[in-house]
Coordinates of C-alpha atoms and ligand atoms in Angstrom, one line a residue:
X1 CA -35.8 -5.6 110.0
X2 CA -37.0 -2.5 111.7
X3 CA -40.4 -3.7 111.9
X4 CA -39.0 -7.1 113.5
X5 CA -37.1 -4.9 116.5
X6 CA -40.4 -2.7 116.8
X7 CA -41.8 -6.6 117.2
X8 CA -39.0 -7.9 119.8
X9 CA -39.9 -4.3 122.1
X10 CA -43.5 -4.8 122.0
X11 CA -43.9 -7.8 123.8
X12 CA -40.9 -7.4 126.2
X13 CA -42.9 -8.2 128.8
X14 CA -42.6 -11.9 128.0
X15 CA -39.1 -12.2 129.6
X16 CA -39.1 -13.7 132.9
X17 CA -37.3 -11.2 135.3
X18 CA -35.6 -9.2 133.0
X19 CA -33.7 -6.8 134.6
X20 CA -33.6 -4.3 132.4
X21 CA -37.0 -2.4 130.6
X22 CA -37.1 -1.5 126.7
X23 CA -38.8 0.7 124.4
X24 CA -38.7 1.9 121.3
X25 CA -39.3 5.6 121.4
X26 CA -38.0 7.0 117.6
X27 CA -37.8 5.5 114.4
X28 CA -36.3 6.7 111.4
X29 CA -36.6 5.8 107.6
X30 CA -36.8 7.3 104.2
X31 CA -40.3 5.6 103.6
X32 CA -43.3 7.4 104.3
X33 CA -45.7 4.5 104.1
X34 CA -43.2 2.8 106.8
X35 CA -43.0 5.6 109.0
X36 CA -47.3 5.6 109.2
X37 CA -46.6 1.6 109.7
X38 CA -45.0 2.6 113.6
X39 CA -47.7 4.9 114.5
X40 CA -49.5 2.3 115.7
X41 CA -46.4 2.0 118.5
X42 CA -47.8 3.6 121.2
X43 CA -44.5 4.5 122.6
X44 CA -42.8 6.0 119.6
X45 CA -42.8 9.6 120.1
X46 CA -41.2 10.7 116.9
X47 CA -40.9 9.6 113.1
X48 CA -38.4 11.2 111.1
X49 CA -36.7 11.1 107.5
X50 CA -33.5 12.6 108.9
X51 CA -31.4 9.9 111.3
X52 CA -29.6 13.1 112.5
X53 CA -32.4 14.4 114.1
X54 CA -33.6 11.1 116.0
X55 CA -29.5 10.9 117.1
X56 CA -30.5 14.7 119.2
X57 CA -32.9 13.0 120.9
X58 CA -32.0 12.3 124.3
X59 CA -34.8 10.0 125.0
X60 CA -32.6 7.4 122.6
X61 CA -29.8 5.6 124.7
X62 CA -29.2 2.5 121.8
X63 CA -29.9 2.5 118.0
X64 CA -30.6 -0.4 116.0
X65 CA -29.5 0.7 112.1
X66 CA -30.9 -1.6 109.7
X67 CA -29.4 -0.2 106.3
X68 CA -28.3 -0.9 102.9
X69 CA -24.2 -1.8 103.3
X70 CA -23.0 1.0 101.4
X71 CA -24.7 3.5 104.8
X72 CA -23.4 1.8 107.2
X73 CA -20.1 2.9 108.2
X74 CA -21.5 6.7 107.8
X75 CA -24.9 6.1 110.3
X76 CA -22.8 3.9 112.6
X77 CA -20.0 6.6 113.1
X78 CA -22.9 9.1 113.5
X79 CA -24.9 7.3 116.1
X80 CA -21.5 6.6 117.9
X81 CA -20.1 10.3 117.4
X82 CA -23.8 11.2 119.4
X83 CA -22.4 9.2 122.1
X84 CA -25.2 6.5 121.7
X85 CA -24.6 2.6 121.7
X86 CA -25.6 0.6 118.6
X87 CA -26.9 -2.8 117.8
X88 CA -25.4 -2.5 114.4
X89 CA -26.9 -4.8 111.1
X90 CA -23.9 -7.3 109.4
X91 CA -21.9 -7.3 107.6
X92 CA -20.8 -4.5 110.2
X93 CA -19.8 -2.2 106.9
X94 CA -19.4 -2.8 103.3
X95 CA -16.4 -4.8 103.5
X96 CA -12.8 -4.9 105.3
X97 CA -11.6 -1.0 105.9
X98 CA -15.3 -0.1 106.5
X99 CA -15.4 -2.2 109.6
X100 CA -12.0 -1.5 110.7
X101 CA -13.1 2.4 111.0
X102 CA -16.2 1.7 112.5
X103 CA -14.1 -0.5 115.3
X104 CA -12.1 2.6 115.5
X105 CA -14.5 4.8 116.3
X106 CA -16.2 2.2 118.8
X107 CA -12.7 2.4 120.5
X108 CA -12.4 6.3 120.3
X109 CA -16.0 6.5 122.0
X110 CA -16.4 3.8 124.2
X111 CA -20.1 2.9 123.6
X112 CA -21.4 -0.4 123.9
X113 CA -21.7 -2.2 120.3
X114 CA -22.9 -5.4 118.8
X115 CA -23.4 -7.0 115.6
X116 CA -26.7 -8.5 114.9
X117 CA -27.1 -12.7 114.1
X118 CA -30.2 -14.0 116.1
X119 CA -30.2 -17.7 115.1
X120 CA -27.9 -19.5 117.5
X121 CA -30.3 -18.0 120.0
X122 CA -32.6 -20.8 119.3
X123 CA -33.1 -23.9 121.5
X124 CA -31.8 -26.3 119.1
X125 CA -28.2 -23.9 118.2
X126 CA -28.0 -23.9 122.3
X127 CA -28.0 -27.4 122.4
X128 CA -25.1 -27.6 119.5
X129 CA -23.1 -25.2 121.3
X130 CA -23.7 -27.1 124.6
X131 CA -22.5 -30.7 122.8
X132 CA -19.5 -28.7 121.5
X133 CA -18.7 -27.7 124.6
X134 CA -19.7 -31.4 126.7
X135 CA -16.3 -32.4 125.2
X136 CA -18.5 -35.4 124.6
X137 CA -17.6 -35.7 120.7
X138 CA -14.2 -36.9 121.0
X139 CA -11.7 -35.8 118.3
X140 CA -13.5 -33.3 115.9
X141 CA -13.9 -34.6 112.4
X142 CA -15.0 -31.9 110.6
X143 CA -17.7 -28.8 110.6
X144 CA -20.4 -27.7 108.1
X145 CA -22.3 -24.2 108.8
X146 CA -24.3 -22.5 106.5
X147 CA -27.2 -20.2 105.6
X148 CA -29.5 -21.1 102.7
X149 CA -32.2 -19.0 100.8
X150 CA -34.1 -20.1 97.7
X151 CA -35.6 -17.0 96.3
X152 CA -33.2 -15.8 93.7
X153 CA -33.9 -19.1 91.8
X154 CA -36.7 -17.4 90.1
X155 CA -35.2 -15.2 87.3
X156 CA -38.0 -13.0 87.6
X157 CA -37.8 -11.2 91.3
X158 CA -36.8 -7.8 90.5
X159 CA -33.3 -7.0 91.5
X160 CA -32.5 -4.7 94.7
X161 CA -30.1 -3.5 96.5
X162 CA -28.8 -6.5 98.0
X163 CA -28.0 -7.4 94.0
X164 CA -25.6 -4.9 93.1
X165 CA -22.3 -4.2 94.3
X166 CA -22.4 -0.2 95.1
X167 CA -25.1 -0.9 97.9
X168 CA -24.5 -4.6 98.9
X169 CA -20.6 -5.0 98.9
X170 CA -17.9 -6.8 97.3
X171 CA -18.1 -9.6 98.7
X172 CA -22.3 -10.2 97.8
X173 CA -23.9 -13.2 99.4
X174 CA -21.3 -13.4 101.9
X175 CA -22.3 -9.9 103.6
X176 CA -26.1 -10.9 103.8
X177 CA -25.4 -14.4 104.7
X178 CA -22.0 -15.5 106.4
X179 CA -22.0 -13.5 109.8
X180 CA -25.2 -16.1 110.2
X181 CA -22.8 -19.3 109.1
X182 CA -19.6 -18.1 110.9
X183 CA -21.0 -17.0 114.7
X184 CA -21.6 -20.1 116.0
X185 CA -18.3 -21.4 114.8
X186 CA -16.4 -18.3 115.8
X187 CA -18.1 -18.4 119.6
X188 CA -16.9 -21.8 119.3
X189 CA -13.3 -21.0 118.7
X190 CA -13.1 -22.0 115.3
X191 CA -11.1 -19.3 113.5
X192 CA -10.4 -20.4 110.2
X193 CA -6.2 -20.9 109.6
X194 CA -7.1 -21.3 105.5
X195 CA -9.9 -20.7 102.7
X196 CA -10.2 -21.8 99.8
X197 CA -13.4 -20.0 98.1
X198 CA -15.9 -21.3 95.4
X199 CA -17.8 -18.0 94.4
X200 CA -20.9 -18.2 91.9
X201 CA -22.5 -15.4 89.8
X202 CA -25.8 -16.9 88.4
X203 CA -28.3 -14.7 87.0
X204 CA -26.4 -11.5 85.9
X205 CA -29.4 -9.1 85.4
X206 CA -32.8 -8.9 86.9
X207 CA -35.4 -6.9 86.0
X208 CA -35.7 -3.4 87.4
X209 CA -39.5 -3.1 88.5
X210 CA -39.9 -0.6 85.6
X211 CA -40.2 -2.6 82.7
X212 CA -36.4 -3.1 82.1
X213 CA -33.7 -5.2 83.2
X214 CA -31.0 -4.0 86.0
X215 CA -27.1 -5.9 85.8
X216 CA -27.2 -8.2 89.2
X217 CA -23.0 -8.0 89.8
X218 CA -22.8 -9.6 93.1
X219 CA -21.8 -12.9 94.5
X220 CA -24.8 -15.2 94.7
X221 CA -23.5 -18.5 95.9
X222 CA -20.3 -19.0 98.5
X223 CA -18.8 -21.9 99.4
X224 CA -16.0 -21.6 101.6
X225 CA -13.6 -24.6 101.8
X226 CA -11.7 -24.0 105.4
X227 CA -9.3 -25.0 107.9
X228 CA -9.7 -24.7 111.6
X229 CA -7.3 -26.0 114.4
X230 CA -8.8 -28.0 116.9
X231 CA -6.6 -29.5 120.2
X232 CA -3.4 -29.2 118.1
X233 CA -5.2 -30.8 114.8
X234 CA -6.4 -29.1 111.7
X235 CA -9.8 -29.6 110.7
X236 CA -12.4 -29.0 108.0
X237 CA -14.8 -26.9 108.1
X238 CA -17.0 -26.1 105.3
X239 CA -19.1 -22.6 105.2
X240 CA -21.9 -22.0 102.8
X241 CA -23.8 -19.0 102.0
X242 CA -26.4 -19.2 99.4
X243 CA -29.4 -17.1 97.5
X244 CA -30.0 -20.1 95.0
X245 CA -30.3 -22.9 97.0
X246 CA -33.1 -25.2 95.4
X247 CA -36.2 -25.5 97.8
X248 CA -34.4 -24.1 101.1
X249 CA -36.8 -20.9 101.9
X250 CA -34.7 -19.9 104.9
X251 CA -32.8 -22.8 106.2
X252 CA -29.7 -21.9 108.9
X253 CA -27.5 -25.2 109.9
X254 CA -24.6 -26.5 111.4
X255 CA -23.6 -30.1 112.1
X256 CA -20.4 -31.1 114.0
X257 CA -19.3 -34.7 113.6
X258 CA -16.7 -35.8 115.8
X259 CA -15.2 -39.6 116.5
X260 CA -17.4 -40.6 119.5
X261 CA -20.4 -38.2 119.0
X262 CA -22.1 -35.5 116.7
X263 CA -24.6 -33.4 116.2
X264 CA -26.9 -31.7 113.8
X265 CA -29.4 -28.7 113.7
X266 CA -31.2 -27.5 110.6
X267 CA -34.2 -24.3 110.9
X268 CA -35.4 -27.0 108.3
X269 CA -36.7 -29.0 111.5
X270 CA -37.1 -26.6 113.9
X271 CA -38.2 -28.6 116.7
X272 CA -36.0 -31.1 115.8
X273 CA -32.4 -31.9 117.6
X274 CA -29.9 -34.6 115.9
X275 CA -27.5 -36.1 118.2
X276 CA -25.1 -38.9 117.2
X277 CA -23.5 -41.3 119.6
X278 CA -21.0 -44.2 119.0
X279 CA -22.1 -46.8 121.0
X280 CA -22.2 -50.5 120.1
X281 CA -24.1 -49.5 117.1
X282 CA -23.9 -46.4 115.5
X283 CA -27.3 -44.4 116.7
X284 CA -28.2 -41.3 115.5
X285 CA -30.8 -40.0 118.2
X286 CA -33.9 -37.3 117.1
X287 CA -34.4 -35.2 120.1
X288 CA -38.1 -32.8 120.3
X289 CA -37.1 -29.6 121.1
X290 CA -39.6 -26.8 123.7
X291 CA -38.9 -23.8 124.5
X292 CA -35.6 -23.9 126.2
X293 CA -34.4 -19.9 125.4
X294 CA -31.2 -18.1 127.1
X295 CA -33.4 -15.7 128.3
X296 CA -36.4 -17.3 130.1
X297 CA -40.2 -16.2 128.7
X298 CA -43.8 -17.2 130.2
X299 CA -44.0 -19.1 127.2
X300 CA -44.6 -23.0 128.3
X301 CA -41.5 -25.3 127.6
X302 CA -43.3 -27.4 125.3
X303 CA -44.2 -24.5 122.7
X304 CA -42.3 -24.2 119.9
X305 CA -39.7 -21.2 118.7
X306 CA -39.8 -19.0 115.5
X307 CA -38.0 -16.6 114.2
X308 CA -39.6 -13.6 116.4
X309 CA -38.6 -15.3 119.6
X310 CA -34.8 -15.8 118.5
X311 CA -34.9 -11.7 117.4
X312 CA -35.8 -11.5 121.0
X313 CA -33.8 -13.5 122.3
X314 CA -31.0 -11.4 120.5
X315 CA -31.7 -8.4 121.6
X316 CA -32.3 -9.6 125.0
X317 CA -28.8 -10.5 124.9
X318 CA -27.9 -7.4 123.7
X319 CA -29.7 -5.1 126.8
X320 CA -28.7 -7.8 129.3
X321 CA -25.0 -7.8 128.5
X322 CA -25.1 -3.8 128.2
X323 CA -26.3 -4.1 131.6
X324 CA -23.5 -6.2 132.7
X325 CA -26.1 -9.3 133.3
X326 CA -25.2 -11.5 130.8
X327 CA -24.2 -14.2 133.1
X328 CA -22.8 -16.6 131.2
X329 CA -25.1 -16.8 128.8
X330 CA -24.5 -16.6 124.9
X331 CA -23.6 -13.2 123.2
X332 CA -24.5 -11.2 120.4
X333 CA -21.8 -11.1 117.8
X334 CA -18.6 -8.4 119.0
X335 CA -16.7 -6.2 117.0
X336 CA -13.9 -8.3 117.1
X337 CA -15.8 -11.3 115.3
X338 CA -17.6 -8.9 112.8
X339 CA -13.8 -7.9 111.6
X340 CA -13.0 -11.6 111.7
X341 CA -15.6 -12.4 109.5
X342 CA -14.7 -9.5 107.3
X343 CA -11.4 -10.8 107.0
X344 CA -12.6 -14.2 106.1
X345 CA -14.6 -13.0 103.2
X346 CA -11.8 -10.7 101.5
X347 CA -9.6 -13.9 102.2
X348 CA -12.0 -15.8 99.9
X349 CA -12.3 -12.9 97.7
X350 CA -8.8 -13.6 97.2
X351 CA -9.3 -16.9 97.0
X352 CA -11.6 -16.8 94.4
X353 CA -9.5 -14.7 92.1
X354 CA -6.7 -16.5 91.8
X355 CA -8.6 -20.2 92.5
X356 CA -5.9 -20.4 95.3
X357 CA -6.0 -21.3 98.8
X358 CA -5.3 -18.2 100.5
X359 CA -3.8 -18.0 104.5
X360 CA -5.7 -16.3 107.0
Ligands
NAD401 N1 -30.5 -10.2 111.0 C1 -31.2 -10.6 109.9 O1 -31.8 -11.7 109.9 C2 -31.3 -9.7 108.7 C3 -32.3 -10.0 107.7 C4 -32.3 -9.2 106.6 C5 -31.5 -8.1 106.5 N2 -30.6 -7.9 107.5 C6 -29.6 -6.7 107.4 O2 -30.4 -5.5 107.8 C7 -30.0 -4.5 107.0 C8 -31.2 -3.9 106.2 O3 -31.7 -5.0 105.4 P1 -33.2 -5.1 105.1 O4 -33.5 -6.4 104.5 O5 -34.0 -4.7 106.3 O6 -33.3 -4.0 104.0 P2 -34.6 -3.2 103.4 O7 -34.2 -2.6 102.1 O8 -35.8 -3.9 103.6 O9 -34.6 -2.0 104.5 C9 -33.7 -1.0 104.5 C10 -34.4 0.3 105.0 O10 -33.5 1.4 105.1 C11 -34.1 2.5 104.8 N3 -33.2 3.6 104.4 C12 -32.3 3.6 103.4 N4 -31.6 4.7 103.4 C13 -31.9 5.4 104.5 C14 -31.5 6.6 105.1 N5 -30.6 7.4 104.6 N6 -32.1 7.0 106.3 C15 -33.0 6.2 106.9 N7 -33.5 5.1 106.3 C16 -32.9 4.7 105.2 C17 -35.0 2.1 103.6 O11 -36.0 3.0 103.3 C18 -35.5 0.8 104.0 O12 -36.7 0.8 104.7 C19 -28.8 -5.0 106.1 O13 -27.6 -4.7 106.8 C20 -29.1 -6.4 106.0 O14 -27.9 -7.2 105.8 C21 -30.5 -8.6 108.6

């Protein structure tokens, strides 16, 4: 994920009028061969192996830590405690107490934080947002938000961190997955009331790259069954996080049905828009989707978006709302909905355990 921010800076230049400049000036990491990777940045000044030393540098004003779960709380206290700002990875620590200290510390120091989730910066997320918000949908009937990969499927990818408890968390699939399926919804104003959680372990060991295998302890496959309140109603809304998810590569969604209209996004279609209407027949309308970003590029309207542009869209959100130029525009994730989400996936851990519905 480094590499993709070292991506996002580098061609900076494409945002229309941005009113503030970016560059990436020090990069840390363990890995030698990844270090020689970023000396083709022309700007970066220094590589190092030791995080501490690129926190001295005062050239660095905002640090994007892209670590295994298990560092997080420690590097994100550190860049904070060098009075730095931080574009922080989810799940915003390992689990629960982890994030409430790292909010703590963001209080103590005052520095500017956000969690990173770049998909709703895509056209077609904008447009679900902005049919949310058209009140055009009538009475909400229920929500489905999810994040799909398919990789895991093959019994044969050698296990990593992201596999095993220690390093990935608790609560598994969720931390690599759900900040993606819950920040739309959150933004939104849908806080779930209720969970109740369908947690999967599927391939319990994995082999270790050295010719053994390695135990794979983590959650795999979430499926949280929730309740949100809408206008005074409660209503469904269905979350789903998921490493073995038969042919979906890397497929973020959300569909909102409501009683007079709905509407559907998949990465699945990229291009494509779903928007349902209740007319005199019931039409379900495919819209083509440009270009259409928060943050205005040279890049014609007709072009389509990848997953590059929404990471720069992201942090473009990030730089523009440090800068107090966010104008309206959508957000990274805050603190405050990285602890939310946090407190969803314990509730569900909950959940799971006892195969009860658990109150949030
Ligand atoms: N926003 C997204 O779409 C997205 C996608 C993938 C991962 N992530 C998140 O990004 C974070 C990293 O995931 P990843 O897939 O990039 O993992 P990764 O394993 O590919 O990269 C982690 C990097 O951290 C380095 N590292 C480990 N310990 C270190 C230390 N003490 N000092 C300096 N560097 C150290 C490793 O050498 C490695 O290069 C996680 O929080 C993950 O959930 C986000």
């Amino acid at each position: 994920m480094g590499r993709e921010a070292a991506s996002a800076f580098g061609r900076w230049f494409v945002l229309n009028d941005f009113p503030v400049q970016v560059e990436l000036v020090a990069v840390c990491d363990l890995q030698e061969k990844l270090l020689e990777w970023f000396k083709q940045v022309p700007t970066v000044k220094m590589l190092t192996r030791d995080h501490m030393e690129l926190l001295r540098s005062p050239e660095v004003d905002v640090v994007y830590v892209a670590v295994p779960h298990n560092l997080h709380e420690k590097m994100y206290l550190d860049v904070l405690n060098a009075g730095k700002d931080l574009l922080a990875e989810k799940p915003f620590g390992i689990d629960l107490k982890s994030a409430k200290v790292i909010q703590d510390a963001i209080r103590k120091t005052g520095k500017f934080v956000r969690c990173s989730s770049e998909f709703p910066f895509l056209p077609g997320p904008q447009r679900v947002i902005q049919a949310v918000n058209s009140g055009k949908l009538g009475k909400v009937l229920e929500i489905h938000s999810g994040f799909w990969h398919a990789s895991d499927l093959d019994p044969q990818k050698p296990v990593n961190w992201k596999r095993q408890v220690k390093t990935c968390g608790e609560i598994g699939v969720m931390g690599d997955l759900g900040m993606h399926a819950v920040h739309v919804p959150f933004r939104l104003g849908w806080n779930p009331v209720r969970v109740y959680a369908q947690l999967q372990k599927i391939y319990t060991e994995r082999p270790d790259g050295k010719g053994g295998m390695a135990p794979c302890d983590t959650w795999d496959n979430a499926t949280l069954n929730t309740e949100v309140k809408i206008d005074g109603s409660e209503v469904p809304m269905r979350l789903e996080m998921k490493r073995l998810a038969p042919g979906e590569t890397n497929t973020w969604f959300i569909e909102v049905l409501g009683t007079d209209g709905g509407v559907r996004y998949s990465t699945k279609e990229p291009k494509t828009l779903w928007l349902f209407e209740r007319r005199k027949e019931q039409v379900w309308e495919r819209i083509d989707l440009g270009h259409q970003v928060p943050f205005g590029t040279i890049t014609g309207g007709i072009f389509e978006t990848g997953f590059p542009d929404c990471f720069l869209q992201m942090w473009a959100a990030y730089a523009a709302e440090r800068a107090g130029q966010l104008n309206g525009r959508f957000g990274c994730v805050t603190p405050e909905e990285a602890i939310r989400s946090h407190e969803l996936f314990a509730a569900a851990l909950e959940s799971n355990a006892g195969k009860k519905v658990v109150a949030l």
